CSV table of C-alpha atoms in Angstrom, one decimal:
chain,number,residue,atom,x,y,z
Z,1,MET,CA,11.2,23.0,-4.4
Z,2,LEU,CA,11.8,19.6,-6.3
Z,3,TRP,CA,9.8,18.5,-2.9
Z,4,PHE,CA,6.8,19.6,-3.5
Z,5,TRP,CA,6.7,18.2,-7.5
Z,6,LEU,CA,7.9,15.0,-6.1
Z,7,SER,CA,5.1,14.9,-3.3
Z,8,LEU,CA,2.5,16.2,-5.7
Z,9,LEU,CA,3.4,13.9,-8.2
Z,10,ALA,CA,3.3,10.9,-6.3
Z,11,ALA,CA,0.4,11.7,-4.8
Z,12,LEU,CA,-1.9,11.9,-8.4
Z,13,ILE,CA,-0.3,8.6,-8.2
Z,14,PHE,CA,-1.4,7.5,-5.4
Z,15,SER,CA,-4.7,8.7,-6.1
Z,16,ALA,CA,-4.8,6.7,-9.4
Z,17,LEU,CA,-3.4,3.3,-8.6
Z,18,PRO,CA,-6.3,2.1,-6.1
Z,19,LEU,CA,-8.9,3.2,-8.5
Z,20,MET,CA,-7.1,0.9,-11.0
Z,21,MET,CA,-6.4,-1.5,-8.8
Z,22,ARG,CA,-10.4,-1.9,-7.9
Z,23,ILE,CA,-11.2,-2.1,-11.6
Z,24,PHE,CA,-8.9,-4.4,-12.3
Z,25,ALA,CA,-9.9,-7.0,-8.8
Z,26,VAL,CA,-13.7,-6.5,-10.1
Z,27,ASN,CA,-12.1,-7.7,-13.6
Z,28,SER,CA,-10.1,-10.5,-12.8
Z,29,THR,CA,-11.4,-14.0,-12.3
Z,30,ASP,CA,-8.2,-15.4,-10.3
Z,31,GLN,CA,-7.1,-12.5,-7.4
Z,32,ARG,CA,-4.5,-15.0,-6.7
Z,33,ALA,CA,-2.9,-15.1,-10.1
Z,34,PHE,CA,-3.9,-11.1,-11.5
Z,35,SER,CA,-1.2,-10.6,-7.8
Z,36,PHE,CA,1.1,-12.8,-9.5
Z,37,VAL,CA,1.4,-11.0,-12.6
Z,38,PHE,CA,0.7,-7.2,-11.1
Z,39,ASN,CA,4.1,-8.5,-8.7
Z,40,CYS,CA,5.9,-10.0,-11.4
Z,41,TYR,CA,5.5,-6.9,-13.1
Z,42,ALA,CA,6.9,-4.7,-10.2
Z,43,SER,CA,8.8,-6.5,-9.1
Z,44,SER,CA,11.0,-7.0,-12.5
Z,45,PHE,CA,10.9,-2.9,-12.4
Z,46,ALA,CA,12.1,-2.4,-9.7
Z,47,ILE,CA,15.1,-4.3,-10.3
Z,48,ILE,CA,15.4,-2.4,-13.7
Z,49,LEU,CA,15.0,1.2,-11.1
Z,50,TYR,CA,17.9,-0.2,-9.1
Z,51,LEU,CA,20.4,-1.0,-11.4
Z,52,ILE,CA,19.6,1.9,-13.4
Z,53,GLU,CA,20.3,4.1,-10.6
Z,54,THR,CA,23.7,2.4,-9.5
Z,55,ARG,CA,24.7,2.3,-13.3
Z,56,GLY,CA,24.7,-1.6,-12.9
Z,57,VAL,CA,26.4,-2.4,-10.1
Z,58,LEU,CA,25.3,-4.8,-7.1
Z,59,THR,CA,26.8,-3.4,-4.0
Z,60,ILE,CA,25.4,-5.8,-1.5
Z,61,PRO,CA,26.3,-4.6,2.0
Z,62,ASN,CA,28.4,-6.3,4.3
Z,63,ASN,CA,27.5,-5.5,7.9
Z,64,LEU,CA,24.0,-6.5,8.1
Z,65,SER,CA,23.9,-8.3,11.8
Z,66,PRO,CA,21.8,-11.6,12.1
Z,67,PHE,CA,18.9,-9.8,13.7
Z,68,GLN,CA,18.1,-7.5,10.2
Z,69,ILE,CA,18.2,-10.1,7.8
Z,70,LEU,CA,15.9,-11.8,10.3
Z,71,LEU,CA,14.2,-9.0,10.2
Z,72,ILE,CA,14.2,-8.4,6.0
Z,73,PHE,CA,13.3,-11.4,6.3
Z,74,PHE,CA,9.8,-11.2,8.6
Z,75,ALA,CA,9.3,-8.1,5.9
Z,76,ALA,CA,9.1,-10.3,2.8
Z,77,ILE,CA,6.9,-12.5,4.2
Z,78,LEU,CA,4.6,-9.9,5.7
Z,79,TYR,CA,4.4,-8.2,2.5
Z,80,GLY,CA,3.5,-11.3,0.5
Z,81,LEU,CA,1.6,-12.6,2.5
Z,82,TYR,CA,-0.6,-8.5,1.9
Z,83,GLU,CA,0.0,-9.0,-2.0
Z,84,ARG,CA,-1.3,-12.9,-1.7
Z,85,PHE,CA,-4.4,-11.5,-0.6
Z,86,ASN,CA,-4.7,-7.5,-1.8
Z,87,TYR,CA,-6.9,-7.4,-5.2
Z,88,LYS,CA,-9.0,-10.0,-3.1
Z,89,ALA,CA,-9.7,-7.7,-0.7
Z,90,ARG,CA,-10.2,-4.7,-3.2
Z,91,LYS,CA,-12.9,-6.9,-5.4
Z,92,LEU,CA,-14.8,-7.1,-1.9
Z,93,VAL,CA,-14.8,-3.7,-0.8
Z,94,ASP,CA,-15.1,-1.0,-3.5
Z,95,ALA,CA,-12.2,1.9,-3.8
Z,96,SER,CA,-14.0,5.0,-2.0
Z,97,THR,CA,-14.6,2.8,1.3
Z,98,PHE,CA,-11.2,0.6,1.0
Z,99,VAL,CA,-8.6,3.8,1.0
Z,100,ILE,CA,-10.7,5.6,3.9
Z,101,LEU,CA,-10.0,1.9,6.2
Z,102,PHE,CA,-5.9,1.6,4.7
Z,103,GLN,CA,-5.5,4.3,6.7
Z,104,LEU,CA,-5.8,2.1,10.1
Z,105,ASN,CA,-2.4,1.3,8.5
Z,106,PRO,CA,-0.2,4.1,9.8
Z,107,VAL,CA,-2.8,3.6,13.6
Z,108,ILE,CA,-1.3,-0.1,13.6
Z,109,ALA,CA,2.2,1.4,12.9
Z,110,PHE,CA,1.5,3.8,15.6
Z,111,VAL,CA,0.3,1.5,18.0
Z,112,ILE,CA,2.7,-1.4,17.0
Z,113,SER,CA,5.5,1.5,17.6
Z,114,VAL,CA,4.8,2.3,21.3
Z,115,THR,CA,3.6,-1.0,22.6
Z,116,LEU,CA,6.6,-3.2,20.9
Z,117,LEU,CA,9.6,-0.1,20.1
Z,118,GLY,CA,8.6,2.4,23.1
Z,119,GLU,CA,8.7,5.2,20.5
Z,120,SER,CA,7.0,8.5,22.3
Z,121,TYR,CA,3.9,9.5,21.7
Z,122,THR,CA,0.9,12.9,22.2
Z,123,PRO,CA,-1.9,14.3,22.3
Z,124,ALA,CA,-2.5,16.1,18.5
Z,125,LYS,CA,-0.9,12.0,17.9
Z,126,LEU,CA,-3.7,9.9,19.8
Z,127,THR,CA,-6.7,12.7,18.5
Z,128,GLY,CA,-5.7,11.4,14.8
Z,129,MET,CA,-5.4,7.9,15.5
Z,130,LEU,CA,-9.0,8.9,17.4
Z,131,LEU,CA,-10.3,10.3,14.1
Z,132,VAL,CA,-8.8,7.4,11.7
Z,133,VAL,CA,-10.9,4.5,14.0
Z,134,ILE,CA,-14.5,6.7,13.9
Z,135,ALA,CA,-13.4,7.0,9.6
Z,136,SER,CA,-13.2,3.8,9.3
Z,137,ILE,CA,-16.4,2.3,11.6
Z,138,LEU,CA,-18.7,5.4,9.6
Z,139,ALA,CA,-17.0,3.3,6.1
Z,140,ILE,CA,-18.1,0.3,7.5
Z,141,TYR,CA,-21.9,1.1,9.0
Z,142,GLU,CA,-24.5,1.4,6.5
Z,143,LYS,CA,-28.6,1.1,7.1
Z,144,GLY,CA,-27.9,0.6,10.8
Z,145,HIS,CA,-25.6,-2.1,11.5
Z,146,PHE,CA,-21.5,-2.8,10.1
Z,147,LYS,CA,-20.6,-4.9,7.1
Z,148,MET,CA,-19.1,-7.8,9.0
Z,149,GLY,CA,-17.7,-11.4,7.8
Z,150,LYS,CA,-15.4,-12.1,5.0
Z,151,GLN,CA,-16.2,-9.2,3.0
Z,152,LEU,CA,-14.8,-7.0,6.1
Z,153,PHE,CA,-11.8,-9.5,7.7
Z,154,ILE,CA,-9.7,-9.6,4.2
Z,155,PRO,CA,-9.2,-5.7,4.3
Z,156,LEU,CA,-8.6,-5.4,7.8
Z,157,LEU,CA,-6.5,-8.8,7.7
Z,158,ILE,CA,-4.3,-7.5,4.8
Z,159,ILE,CA,-3.8,-3.9,6.9
Z,160,VAL,CA,-2.1,-6.0,9.1
Z,161,PHE,CA,0.2,-7.6,7.3
Z,162,LEU,CA,1.0,-4.4,6.4
Z,163,ALA,CA,1.2,-2.3,8.9
Z,164,PHE,CA,3.8,-4.9,11.0
Z,165,ALA,CA,5.6,-4.8,7.1
Z,166,ASN,CA,5.7,-1.1,8.1
Z,167,THR,CA,7.3,-1.1,11.2
Z,168,ILE,CA,10.0,-3.5,10.5
Z,169,ASP,CA,10.8,-1.8,7.4
Z,170,LYS,CA,12.8,0.9,9.6
Z,171,PRO,CA,15.0,-1.4,11.5
Z,172,ALA,CA,15.5,-3.5,8.3
Z,173,SER,CA,16.5,-1.0,6.3
Z,174,PHE,CA,19.4,0.2,8.0
Z,175,GLY,CA,22.0,1.0,6.2
Z,176,ILE,CA,20.4,-0.6,3.0
Z,177,PRO,CA,20.5,1.4,-0.4
Z,178,THR,CA,16.6,2.2,-0.9
Z,179,GLY,CA,16.4,0.7,-4.1
Z,180,PHE,CA,17.9,-2.6,-3.0
Z,181,TYR,CA,15.8,-2.7,-0.1
Z,182,ASN,CA,12.5,-2.7,-2.5
Z,183,VAL,CA,13.6,-5.2,-4.2
Z,184,LEU,CA,14.9,-7.3,-1.6
Z,185,VAL,CA,11.5,-7.3,0.6
Z,186,TRP,CA,9.0,-7.4,-2.3
Z,187,VAL,CA,10.7,-9.9,-5.1
Z,188,PRO,CA,11.0,-13.3,-2.3
Z,189,ALA,CA,7.4,-11.9,-1.4
Z,190,ILE,CA,6.1,-13.4,-5.2
Z,191,LEU,CA,6.8,-16.6,-3.6
Z,192,ILE,CA,4.4,-16.3,-1.3
Z,193,VAL,CA,1.8,-15.4,-4.1
Z,194,PHE,CA,2.5,-18.4,-6.4
Z,195,ILE,CA,2.7,-21.3,-3.4
Z,196,PRO,CA,0.6,-23.0,-4.0
Z,197,LYS,CA,1.2,-23.2,-7.2
Z,198,ILE,CA,-0.8,-21.0,-9.7
Z,199,SER,CA,-2.1,-22.7,-13.2
Z,200,PHE,CA,-0.3,-21.2,-16.0
Z,201,ALA,CA,-4.1,-21.0,-17.7
Z,202,ALA,CA,-4.8,-19.1,-14.7
Z,203,ILE,CA,-2.3,-16.3,-15.5
Z,204,LYS,CA,-2.8,-16.5,-19.2
Z,205,ILE,CA,-6.2,-15.0,-18.5
Z,206,GLU,CA,-5.4,-12.5,-16.4
Z,207,LEU,CA,-2.4,-11.6,-18.3
Z,208,LYS,CA,-5.3,-11.0,-21.8
Z,209,THR,CA,-7.3,-9.5,-19.3
Z,210,GLY,CA,-5.2,-6.7,-18.0
Z,211,SER,CA,-2.9,-6.4,-21.2
Z,212,TRP,CA,-0.5,-4.2,-21.4
Z,213,LYS,CA,-2.4,-1.5,-18.3
Z,214,VAL,CA,-1.4,-4.3,-15.4
Z,215,ALA,CA,2.3,-3.1,-16.7
Z,216,LEU,CA,1.6,0.7,-16.1
Z,217,ALA,CA,0.4,-0.1,-13.0
Z,218,ALA,CA,3.2,-1.8,-11.8
Z,219,ILE,CA,5.2,0.2,-12.8
Z,220,LEU,CA,3.5,3.1,-11.6
Z,221,ASN,CA,3.6,1.5,-8.0
Z,222,VAL,CA,7.2,0.7,-8.6
Z,223,ILE,CA,7.5,5.0,-9.1
Z,224,SER,CA,5.6,6.1,-6.9
Z,225,TYR,CA,6.9,4.8,-3.9
Z,226,TYR,CA,10.6,5.5,-5.2
Z,227,ILE,CA,9.6,9.6,-5.4
Z,228,PHE,CA,8.3,9.3,-3.1
Z,229,ILE,CA,11.3,7.9,-0.6
Z,230,LYS,CA,13.0,10.6,-2.5
Z,231,ALA,CA,10.6,13.5,-1.3
Z,232,LEU,CA,11.0,12.5,2.2
Z,233,ALA,CA,14.9,11.9,1.4
Z,234,ILE,CA,15.0,16.1,0.6
Z,235,ALA,CA,12.0,17.5,3.1
Z,236,ASP,CA,11.1,16.3,6.1
Z,237,ALA,CA,7.9,14.3,6.6
Z,238,SER,CA,5.8,17.4,7.9
Z,239,LYS,CA,5.7,19.2,4.5
Z,240,VAL,CA,6.1,15.9,2.6
Z,241,ILE,CA,3.1,14.0,4.2
Z,242,PRO,CA,0.0,16.3,3.8
Z,243,ILE,CA,0.6,16.9,0.2
Z,244,THR,CA,0.1,12.9,-0.6
Z,245,SER,CA,-2.1,12.5,2.1
Z,246,THR,CA,-5.0,14.7,-0.1
Z,247,SER,CA,-4.6,11.2,-2.3
Z,248,THR,CA,-7.3,9.5,0.2
Z,249,VAL,CA,-9.3,12.5,-0.2
Z,250,LEU,CA,-9.3,12.2,-4.5
Z,251,VAL,CA,-9.4,8.5,-4.6
Z,252,VAL,CA,-12.5,9.0,-2.2
Z,253,LEU,CA,-14.3,11.4,-4.9
Z,254,GLY,CA,-12.9,9.1,-7.8
Z,255,GLY,CA,-14.2,6.6,-6.2
Z,256,ILE,CA,-17.7,8.1,-6.2
Z,257,PHE,CA,-18.1,9.9,-9.2
Z,258,LEU,CA,-15.7,7.9,-11.6
Z,259,LEU,CA,-16.5,4.0,-10.5
Z,260,ASN,CA,-20.3,5.5,-9.8
Z,261,GLU,CA,-19.5,4.1,-6.0
Z,262,ARG,CA,-22.7,6.4,-4.5
Z,263,THR,CA,-23.8,4.0,-1.5
Z,264,ASN,CA,-23.3,6.5,1.7
Z,265,LEU,CA,-22.1,8.8,-0.4
Z,266,GLY,CA,-21.9,12.3,2.9
Z,267,LYS,CA,-20.5,9.4,4.7
Z,268,LYS,CA,-17.7,8.7,2.4
Z,269,ILE,CA,-17.2,11.9,2.1
Z,270,PHE,CA,-16.8,13.0,6.0
Z,271,ALA,CA,-14.9,9.9,6.4
Z,272,GLY,CA,-12.5,11.5,3.5
Z,273,PHE,CA,-11.6,14.2,5.6
Z,274,LEU,CA,-11.5,12.6,8.9
Z,275,VAL,CA,-8.6,9.9,7.5
Z,276,PHE,CA,-7.1,13.3,6.2
Z,277,ILE,CA,-7.1,15.9,9.2
Z,278,GLY,CA,-5.4,11.9,11.1
Z,279,VAL,CA,-3.4,10.8,9.1
Z,280,LEU,CA,-1.7,14.3,9.1
Z,281,LEU,CA,-2.1,14.5,13.0
Z,282,LEU,CA,0.1,11.1,13.4
Z,283,ILE,CA,3.1,12.5,12.0
C-alpha cells in the first residue's frame, strides 16, 4: 500500500501548490524575477535530494547517444520557457481556471505522441481528450464570449511548452536515474529564466515578498514530483494517476472557497469533474 500513500501525498501537494503559486503571482511585482528565485530554490533542493539519494556519489551515464543528448537539451529549453512565463500566466488567470486549462497538457502530449511518435489510440482516449477540451472551453467561456488576448495566450503557450517537454521526457530520460535527469533539465532552465539579465533589486524584492514561503513551495514542488515518480515505480499508472488526478477537483474547490474565485462557479465545478474523468480516460 506504499504506492497508495505516496500517490495520496502527491495529490495533496499537487492541490496546494497551484493555490500557493496563484497567491505568489498576484503579490509579485516582477513575475520573471520571482520565477528565478523559485527555481533557484527548487534546483538547489533537487541537487541536494539527488546527492542524498546517491549518498554523495555523482554518476554520469556514459552510454548517452548524441540524439538523446539533443533531446535533453531541447527538454531543458522547453522547461526553461515554461518557467519563464509560468508566474505571469498564473497572475493573468485565477487558480481554479488555470488548473482546468492545465489539463490540456496531457491532451497535447497525447496528440503529439500519436501523430509524431506513432503511438496507438483508443476510443476511450479520444473521449477523454474531448472531455478535457470541452472542460477547457467551459473554463474560458464567459458572458457569451471567449476570454481572448494576452490573458489566455500566455497560459496556453506555457501549456504547449510543457506538453512538448513531457513528450520528450520519456526518450530523453531513458537509462538515466530520475534524480539526475531532474537536475539535467531544471538547473540549465534557470538561465533561460534569467536571460536577459534580471536586476538584483528585483530579485531582492521578490525574496522579501515571498520570504520563507517561496523556499517551502519550491521544496514541495520537487518533493511532489519525486514521490509521484516513486509511486509510478511501485504501481501501475492506472492505479496512481486516478488518485493524483483528484488534485484538479481539489484545486478548483480550493480556488473557489479559499481564494474566493466565485465567478462562473457552477461551470468551474462541472468543468473540474469533466477534466477529472477525461484524464482518467487518457491513461
